[in-house]
Coordinates of C-alpha atoms and ligand atoms in Angstrom, one line a residue:
M1 CA 0.0 0.0 0.0
T2 CA 1.5 3.4 -0.9
D3 CA 0.9 6.5 1.1
K4 CA 0.1 9.9 -0.1
L5 CA -0.1 13.3 1.5
L6 CA -3.2 15.5 1.3
I7 CA -2.3 19.1 1.8
S8 CA -4.5 22.1 2.2
A9 CA -3.7 25.8 2.2
S10 CA -1.8 26.4 5.5
G11 CA -0.5 29.2 7.6
P12 CA 0.5 31.1 9.5
L13 CA 2.9 28.6 11.2
R14 CA 3.7 29.0 14.9
G15 CA 5.8 27.2 17.4
T16 CA 9.1 25.4 17.8
V17 CA 10.5 22.5 15.7
S18 CA 13.8 20.8 16.2
V19 CA 16.1 19.6 13.5
N20 CA 17.2 16.0 13.2
G21 CA 20.8 14.9 12.6
A22 CA 22.2 15.4 9.1
K23 CA 21.6 12.4 6.8
N24 CA 24.5 13.5 4.5
A25 CA 26.9 13.5 7.5
A26 CA 25.6 10.2 8.9
L27 CA 26.2 8.2 5.7
P28 CA 29.9 8.7 5.3
I29 CA 30.4 8.7 9.1
M30 CA 28.7 5.3 9.3
A31 CA 30.9 4.1 6.4
A32 CA 34.0 5.3 8.2
C33 CA 33.3 2.7 10.9
L34 CA 34.7 0.2 8.4
L35 CA 38.1 1.6 9.1
T36 CA 38.4 0.0 12.5
D37 CA 37.9 -3.3 14.2
E38 CA 36.5 -1.7 17.3
P39 CA 32.8 -0.6 17.9
S40 CA 31.7 2.9 17.4
V41 CA 28.6 4.7 18.7
I42 CA 27.0 7.4 16.6
E43 CA 24.3 9.7 18.1
N44 CA 21.7 11.9 16.5
V45 CA 21.4 9.6 13.5
P46 CA 18.2 10.4 11.5
Q47 CA 15.7 7.6 11.0
V48 CA 15.5 7.8 7.3
T49 CA 15.6 5.1 4.6
D50 CA 19.0 6.2 3.3
V51 CA 20.5 5.5 6.7
L52 CA 18.8 2.1 6.8
T53 CA 20.2 1.3 3.4
M54 CA 23.7 2.2 4.6
A55 CA 23.1 0.0 7.7
E56 CA 22.1 -2.9 5.4
M57 CA 25.2 -2.2 3.3
L58 CA 27.5 -2.3 6.4
R59 CA 25.9 -5.5 7.6
R60 CA 26.8 -7.1 4.3
L61 CA 30.3 -5.9 4.9
G62 CA 30.5 -7.7 8.3
V63 CA 29.5 -4.9 10.6
E64 CA 26.8 -5.5 13.2
V65 CA 24.6 -2.4 13.2
S66 CA 21.9 -1.8 15.9
F67 CA 19.7 1.3 16.6
A68 CA 18.3 2.5 19.8
G69 CA 16.3 5.6 19.0
D70 CA 18.7 8.0 17.3
R71 CA 21.8 6.1 18.5
A72 CA 23.5 3.7 16.2
T73 CA 26.1 1.2 17.5
L74 CA 28.3 -0.3 14.8
R75 CA 30.4 -3.3 15.7
P76 CA 32.8 -4.6 13.0
G77 CA 33.9 -8.1 13.6
G78 CA 31.9 -10.4 11.5
T79 CA 33.5 -11.9 8.4
P80 CA 34.7 -8.7 6.7
G81 CA 33.2 -8.3 3.2
T82 CA 34.7 -6.0 0.6
E83 CA 31.9 -6.1 -2.0
A84 CA 29.1 -3.5 -2.2
P85 CA 26.4 -5.0 -4.4
Y86 CA 24.4 -3.4 -7.2
E87 CA 21.0 -3.8 -5.4
L88 CA 22.1 -1.5 -2.6
V89 CA 24.3 0.9 -4.7
S90 CA 21.5 1.3 -7.2
R91 CA 19.1 2.1 -4.3
M92 CA 21.4 4.8 -3.0
R93 CA 24.3 6.4 -4.9
A94 CA 25.9 7.5 -1.6
S95 CA 26.8 3.9 -1.1
I96 CA 29.9 4.8 -3.0
C97 CA 31.3 6.2 0.2
V98 CA 32.2 2.7 1.4
L99 CA 34.9 2.6 -1.3
G100 CA 37.6 4.7 0.5
P101 CA 37.2 2.9 3.8
L102 CA 37.2 -0.6 2.3
L103 CA 40.2 0.0 0.2
A104 CA 42.1 1.6 3.1
K105 CA 41.3 -1.1 5.5
H106 CA 41.5 -4.2 3.3
G107 CA 43.6 -3.1 0.3
R108 CA 40.7 -4.1 -2.0
A109 CA 37.1 -3.2 -2.7
R110 CA 34.5 -4.1 -5.2
V111 CA 31.7 -1.6 -5.5
S112 CA 29.0 -1.6 -8.1
M113 CA 29.2 1.5 -10.3
P114 CA 26.5 3.9 -9.4
G115 CA 24.6 4.9 -12.5
G116 CA 23.1 8.3 -13.2
C117 CA 19.9 9.5 -11.6
V118 CA 17.1 11.9 -12.3
I119 CA 19.2 14.8 -11.2
G120 CA 21.8 14.2 -13.8
A121 CA 24.7 12.0 -15.0
R122 CA 26.6 12.2 -11.6
P123 CA 30.1 11.0 -12.6
I124 CA 32.6 9.6 -10.1
D125 CA 35.8 10.5 -11.9
L126 CA 37.0 12.7 -9.0
H127 CA 36.6 9.8 -6.5
L128 CA 38.7 7.6 -8.7
K129 CA 41.3 10.2 -9.5
G130 CA 41.9 10.8 -5.8
L131 CA 42.1 7.1 -4.9
Q132 CA 44.4 6.4 -7.9
A133 CA 46.7 9.2 -6.7
L134 CA 47.1 7.3 -3.4
G135 CA 48.2 4.3 -5.5
A136 CA 45.0 2.4 -6.0
R137 CA 44.6 0.4 -9.2
I138 CA 41.0 0.7 -10.3
T139 CA 39.3 -1.3 -13.1
V140 CA 35.7 -1.8 -14.2
E141 CA 34.6 -5.4 -14.3
H142 CA 31.0 -6.4 -15.2
G143 CA 29.7 -3.0 -14.0
D144 CA 31.6 -3.1 -10.8
L145 CA 34.5 -0.9 -9.8
V146 CA 37.3 -3.1 -8.6
A147 CA 40.0 -1.3 -6.6
R148 CA 43.2 -2.7 -5.2
G149 CA 46.1 -1.1 -3.5
S150 CA 48.0 -2.0 -0.4
P151 CA 49.5 -0.1 1.2
L152 CA 48.0 3.2 0.0
R153 CA 50.6 6.0 -0.1
G154 CA 49.8 9.6 0.8
A155 CA 49.9 12.0 -2.2
R156 CA 48.8 15.5 -3.2
V157 CA 45.6 15.4 -5.1
H158 CA 43.5 18.2 -6.7
L159 CA 39.8 17.3 -6.5
G160 CA 38.2 20.2 -8.5
G161 CA 35.9 19.2 -11.3
A162 CA 33.7 21.0 -13.9
F163 CA 31.1 21.8 -11.2
G164 CA 33.5 22.5 -8.3
S165 CA 34.4 20.2 -5.5
S166 CA 32.9 16.8 -4.8
V167 CA 31.5 16.1 -1.3
L168 CA 31.6 12.4 -1.4
G169 CA 34.7 12.4 -3.5
T170 CA 36.4 14.3 -0.7
A171 CA 35.0 11.9 1.8
N172 CA 36.3 8.9 -0.1
V173 CA 39.8 10.3 -0.4
M174 CA 39.9 11.5 3.2
T175 CA 38.8 8.1 4.5
A176 CA 41.4 6.4 2.3
G177 CA 44.2 8.9 3.3
V178 CA 43.8 8.4 7.1
L179 CA 45.3 4.9 6.9
A180 CA 47.7 5.6 4.0
E181 CA 51.4 5.8 4.5
G182 CA 52.6 9.4 4.7
V183 CA 50.8 12.6 4.0
T184 CA 47.8 13.2 1.8
V185 CA 46.9 16.7 0.8
I186 CA 43.5 17.3 -0.9
E187 CA 43.3 20.5 -2.8
H188 CA 39.9 21.9 -3.9
A189 CA 38.4 19.8 -1.2
A190 CA 34.7 20.2 -0.4
C191 CA 34.2 22.6 2.5
E192 CA 30.7 21.3 3.4
P193 CA 29.9 21.0 7.2
E194 CA 29.3 17.3 6.6
I195 CA 33.0 16.9 5.6
V196 CA 34.0 18.8 8.8
D197 CA 31.8 16.4 10.8
L198 CA 33.3 13.4 9.0
A199 CA 36.8 14.8 9.9
A200 CA 35.6 15.1 13.6
M201 CA 34.6 11.4 13.6
L202 CA 37.9 10.4 12.0
S203 CA 39.9 12.5 14.5
A204 CA 38.0 10.9 17.4
M205 CA 39.0 7.5 15.9
G206 CA 42.7 8.6 16.0
A207 CA 43.2 10.1 12.5
R208 CA 45.4 13.2 12.0
I209 CA 43.5 15.7 9.9
E210 CA 43.9 19.5 9.5
G211 CA 42.2 22.1 7.3
Q212 CA 38.7 20.5 7.2
G213 CA 36.2 23.1 6.2
S214 CA 38.8 24.8 4.0
P215 CA 39.7 23.9 0.4
V216 CA 43.0 22.3 1.5
I217 CA 42.9 19.3 3.8
R218 CA 46.1 17.7 5.1
I219 CA 46.0 14.2 6.4
E220 CA 48.9 12.4 8.1
G221 CA 48.3 8.6 7.8
V222 CA 48.3 6.4 10.9
P223 CA 48.7 2.6 11.0
R224 CA 45.3 2.0 12.7
L225 CA 42.2 3.6 14.0
R226 CA 40.1 2.9 17.1
G227 CA 36.3 3.0 17.6
A228 CA 34.8 6.3 18.6
R229 CA 31.7 8.0 19.9
H230 CA 30.3 10.9 17.8
R231 CA 27.3 13.1 17.6
I232 CA 26.1 14.0 14.1
I233 CA 25.5 17.7 13.3
P234 CA 22.0 19.0 12.8
D235 CA 20.7 18.7 9.2
R236 CA 21.1 22.1 7.5
I237 CA 19.0 21.0 4.6
E238 CA 16.1 20.0 6.8
A239 CA 16.6 23.2 8.8
G240 CA 16.5 25.3 5.6
T241 CA 13.4 23.4 4.4
L242 CA 11.6 24.3 7.7
M243 CA 12.7 27.9 7.4
M244 CA 11.4 28.1 3.9
A245 CA 8.1 26.6 5.0
A246 CA 7.8 29.4 7.6
A247 CA 8.8 32.0 5.0
L248 CA 6.1 30.7 2.6
A249 CA 3.2 30.2 5.1
G250 CA 4.0 33.2 7.3
G251 CA 4.0 33.2 11.1
E252 CA 6.8 32.7 13.6
V253 CA 8.8 29.5 13.9
R254 CA 11.8 28.7 16.1
V255 CA 14.0 26.1 14.3
E256 CA 15.8 24.5 17.2
G257 CA 19.3 23.2 16.2
A258 CA 19.6 25.3 13.0
R259 CA 23.1 26.6 12.9
A260 CA 23.6 30.1 11.3
E261 CA 27.2 29.2 10.3
H262 CA 25.8 26.3 8.2
L263 CA 23.0 28.4 6.7
G264 CA 24.6 31.7 5.7
A265 CA 23.5 31.8 2.1
V266 CA 20.0 30.6 3.0
I267 CA 19.6 33.2 5.7
D268 CA 20.8 35.9 3.3
K269 CA 18.3 34.9 0.5
L270 CA 15.4 34.4 2.9
S271 CA 16.1 37.8 4.4
E272 CA 16.3 39.4 1.0
A273 CA 12.9 37.7 0.3
G274 CA 11.4 39.6 3.3
A275 CA 11.6 37.0 6.1
Q276 CA 13.1 38.2 9.4
I277 CA 15.6 35.8 10.7
S278 CA 17.1 36.1 14.2
K279 CA 19.9 34.0 15.8
L280 CA 18.8 32.7 19.2
N281 CA 20.7 30.5 21.6
G282 CA 20.9 27.2 19.7
A283 CA 18.2 28.1 17.2
L284 CA 17.1 30.3 14.4
R285 CA 13.8 32.2 14.5
V286 CA 11.9 32.9 11.2
Q287 CA 9.2 35.6 11.2
A288 CA 7.3 36.2 8.0
K289 CA 4.2 38.1 6.8
G290 CA 2.6 38.4 3.4
R291 CA 4.0 37.3 0.1
P292 CA 7.8 36.9 -0.3
Q293 CA 9.8 39.2 -2.6
A294 CA 11.3 37.5 -5.7
V295 CA 15.1 37.0 -5.3
D296 CA 17.6 35.5 -7.7
V297 CA 19.5 32.4 -6.4
T298 CA 22.5 30.5 -7.7
T299 CA 23.4 27.2 -6.2
L300 CA 27.1 26.6 -5.4
P301 CA 29.2 24.4 -3.3
F302 CA 29.3 25.4 0.4
P303 CA 29.3 28.2 1.6
G304 CA 27.1 29.0 -1.4
F305 CA 23.4 28.3 -1.6
P306 CA 22.9 24.5 -1.4
T307 CA 21.6 22.7 -4.5
D308 CA 19.6 20.5 -2.0
L309 CA 17.4 23.6 -1.2
Q310 CA 16.9 24.8 -4.8
A311 CA 13.6 23.0 -5.3
Q312 CA 12.2 24.2 -2.0
M313 CA 13.3 27.8 -2.8
M314 CA 11.6 27.5 -6.2
A315 CA 8.3 26.6 -4.4
L316 CA 8.7 29.8 -2.3
M317 CA 9.5 31.9 -5.4
A318 CA 6.5 30.4 -7.2
V319 CA 4.3 32.6 -4.9
S320 CA 6.6 35.6 -4.6
R321 CA 6.1 39.1 -5.8
G322 CA 8.0 39.5 -9.0
V323 CA 10.2 37.4 -11.2
S324 CA 13.2 35.4 -9.9
V325 CA 15.9 33.4 -11.7
L326 CA 17.2 30.3 -10.0
T327 CA 20.4 29.0 -11.5
E328 CA 22.0 25.6 -10.9
Q329 CA 25.7 25.5 -10.8
V330 CA 26.0 22.1 -9.1
Y331 CA 23.5 19.9 -11.0
P332 CA 22.5 21.7 -14.2
E333 CA 19.7 19.1 -14.8
R334 CA 18.1 19.2 -11.4
F335 CA 14.8 20.7 -12.5
M336 CA 12.4 17.7 -12.4
H337 CA 10.2 19.6 -10.0
I338 CA 9.4 22.4 -12.5
A339 CA 6.8 20.3 -14.4
E340 CA 5.1 19.3 -11.1
L341 CA 5.0 22.9 -9.8
C342 CA 3.6 24.0 -13.1
R343 CA 0.8 21.5 -12.7
M344 CA -0.1 23.5 -9.6
G345 CA -0.3 26.7 -11.6
A346 CA 3.2 28.0 -11.1
S347 CA 4.7 30.0 -13.9
I348 CA 8.2 28.6 -14.4
A349 CA 10.2 28.5 -17.6
R350 CA 13.5 26.6 -17.8
E351 CA 16.3 28.2 -19.7
G352 CA 19.4 25.9 -19.7
A353 CA 20.7 25.7 -16.2
S354 CA 18.3 28.4 -15.0
A355 CA 14.6 28.5 -14.1
V356 CA 12.7 31.8 -14.5
V357 CA 9.9 31.9 -12.0
K358 CA 7.1 34.4 -12.2
G359 CA 5.5 34.6 -8.8
M360 CA 1.7 34.0 -8.6
T361 CA -0.6 35.1 -5.8
R362 CA -1.7 31.5 -5.1
L363 CA -1.1 28.1 -6.5
S364 CA -3.8 25.7 -7.3
G365 CA -4.0 22.3 -5.6
A366 CA -3.4 19.3 -7.8
R367 CA -2.2 15.7 -7.8
V368 CA 1.5 15.6 -8.1
T369 CA 4.3 13.0 -7.9
A370 CA 7.6 13.7 -6.2
P371 CA 10.4 13.1 -8.7
D372 CA 13.2 13.0 -6.1
L373 CA 14.1 13.6 -2.5
R374 CA 14.3 17.4 -2.2
A375 CA 11.6 18.0 -4.8
S376 CA 9.2 16.0 -2.5
A377 CA 9.7 18.7 0.1
A378 CA 9.2 21.4 -2.5
L379 CA 5.8 20.0 -3.4
I380 CA 4.7 19.9 0.2
L381 CA 5.6 23.5 0.6
A382 CA 3.8 24.4 -2.7
G383 CA 0.7 22.6 -1.4
M384 CA 0.7 24.8 1.7
A385 CA 0.4 27.8 -0.6
A386 CA -2.2 26.3 -2.9
D387 CA -6.0 26.6 -3.0
N388 CA -8.0 23.4 -2.6
Q389 CA -6.3 20.1 -2.0
T390 CA -2.9 19.0 -3.2
E391 CA -2.1 15.3 -3.3
V392 CA 1.5 14.3 -3.2
T393 CA 2.6 10.7 -4.1
G394 CA 6.1 9.3 -4.5
L395 CA 6.7 9.6 -0.8
E396 CA 9.5 7.0 -0.9
H397 CA 11.7 9.9 -2.0
L398 CA 10.7 12.0 1.0
E399 CA 11.4 9.2 3.4
R400 CA 14.9 8.8 2.1
G401 CA 16.0 12.0 3.7
Y402 CA 13.3 13.6 5.9
Q403 CA 12.2 12.1 9.2
G404 CA 8.6 12.8 9.9
L405 CA 8.6 16.1 8.0
E406 CA 4.8 16.3 7.5
G407 CA 4.1 15.6 11.2
R408 CA 6.5 18.3 12.3
L409 CA 4.9 20.8 9.9
T410 CA 1.5 19.8 11.1
R411 CA 2.4 20.6 14.7
L412 CA 3.4 24.1 13.5
G413 CA -0.1 24.5 12.1
A414 CA 0.2 23.2 8.5
K415 CA -2.8 21.2 7.2
I416 CA -1.2 18.0 6.0
R417 CA -2.7 14.5 6.3
R418 CA -1.0 11.2 5.4
V419 CA -3.4 8.5 4.1
S420 CA -2.7 5.2 2.6
D421 CA -4.2 4.5 -0.8
A422 CA -6.9 2.2 0.6
A423 CA -8.0 5.0 3.0
A424 CA -7.9 7.8 0.5
P425 CA -11.2 9.5 -0.3
Ligands
LIG1 C1 26.4 15.2 -2.0 C2 25.1 15.1 -1.3 C3 24.0 15.6 -2.2 C4 24.2 17.0 -2.7 C5 25.6 17.1 -3.3 C6 26.0 18.5 -3.7 C7 25.5 13.2 0.1 C8 25.1 11.8 0.5 N1 24.9 13.7 -0.9 O1 26.4 14.4 -3.2 O2 22.8 15.6 -1.4 O3 23.3 17.4 -3.6 O4 26.6 16.6 -2.4 O5 26.0 19.3 -2.6 O6 26.3 13.9 0.8 N2 31.0 15.5 -9.9 C9 31.9 15.2 -10.9 N3 32.8 14.1 -10.7 C10 32.8 13.4 -9.5 C11 31.9 13.7 -8.5 C12 31.0 14.8 -8.7 O7 32.0 15.8 -11.9 O8 33.6 12.5 -9.4 C13 30.1 16.6 -10.1 C14 28.6 16.2 -9.9 O9 28.1 15.6 -11.1 C15 28.0 17.5 -9.5 C16 29.1 18.1 -8.6 O10 30.3 17.5 -9.0 O11 27.8 18.3 -10.6 C17 28.9 18.0 -7.1 O12 28.7 16.6 -6.8 P1 29.2 15.9 -5.4 O13 29.6 17.0 -4.5 O14 30.1 14.9 -5.7 O15 27.8 15.3 -4.9 P2 27.7 14.0 -4.0 O16 28.9 14.0 -3.1 O17 27.4 12.8 -4.8

């Protein structure tokens, strides 16, 4: 039975909502537990299906994974596997982040090649370039990447690509470099907070890393790592989504756990759009009234505006005063949500890697299907600014990365109801 969300015009939103742990930090941090034989405990792990897929992957690789609420305990020790199968990699591209740890720990790895996905071709050349620089020999056999190399040797590697740095490429080279002989220097490294969090976990495990959060990361290899306890940072994309919901529906919402230093570009654009954002102790407060102003946004690697909030920003701009241009500089094909938003009466024209959005007073409720994870949140937001009822299907995408989003919006006053197909009117 598939679920759907029924959404009615909502707002103003009022109250406090807290942000879960960051999915994109949890995934490579869980994979990093492959680097040691000792148990690790990770706290503030979001209960989303991508995390469950990573847990399943790690179990196949000989790690015992158990959850107690938001705490995951990972105990390596079973028969260590080194093969990441197609059925899991095809379900979640981020499975590629087991490649660096497996190679570093066992000197070999076989990871099914992740294909493209709806947001574009998504190559992995930078991951491979980085690992090859450390001495790995990588071939493609029957659709699998087969990497060998023992010991890995530290090297200087430049990880800039046509669209800037690579987040998981940086994670893979970092997790390989921590056990390599000698010093690894990653230039044009991703500066995302999730990379800083991964470095914090690796450091707690005994790795020697400097420069995380800057474009140059220096790693001094160590012979072995120990288990560690680590708390995942709050999810800046979930925080940004909740802030945009408040900006769209109006009202006053305190987003507990949202960190201003992770959300600079988002705070800047939402303020320009007319929302008032204040930094409180451990939280951000969003106050908004009336329609937002149109603003132009370009997605960029951190600290730029995140591509993972582009779709939600487009929903906000769909009801703004004026015309805005949203430009993708990370995933130029990431516009699957335009067609769905247009079904709801939005006026959006795609021009290459940009979308020109003419703000409307209201949208009109419709049946829409979420084409990908972040687009699913955008459609929920759009439904809150639409007359009549909006019905969102394709919720498997939402559940990959958002934990109980609709329930948390509902507690703030949004009118959202989850029904299973059989119960739907
Ligand atoms: C991560 C995030 C994803 C986010 C993305 C960009 C996780 C689990 N996922 O994905 O939510 O949208 O960062 O912030 O953390 N590229 C190459 N060659 C490569 C690798 C990437 O050309 O080897 C390109 C990509 O096609 C894209 C850009 O670089 O245009 C950024 O991709 P990347 O940072 O690697 O994304 P992910 O790490 O896969």
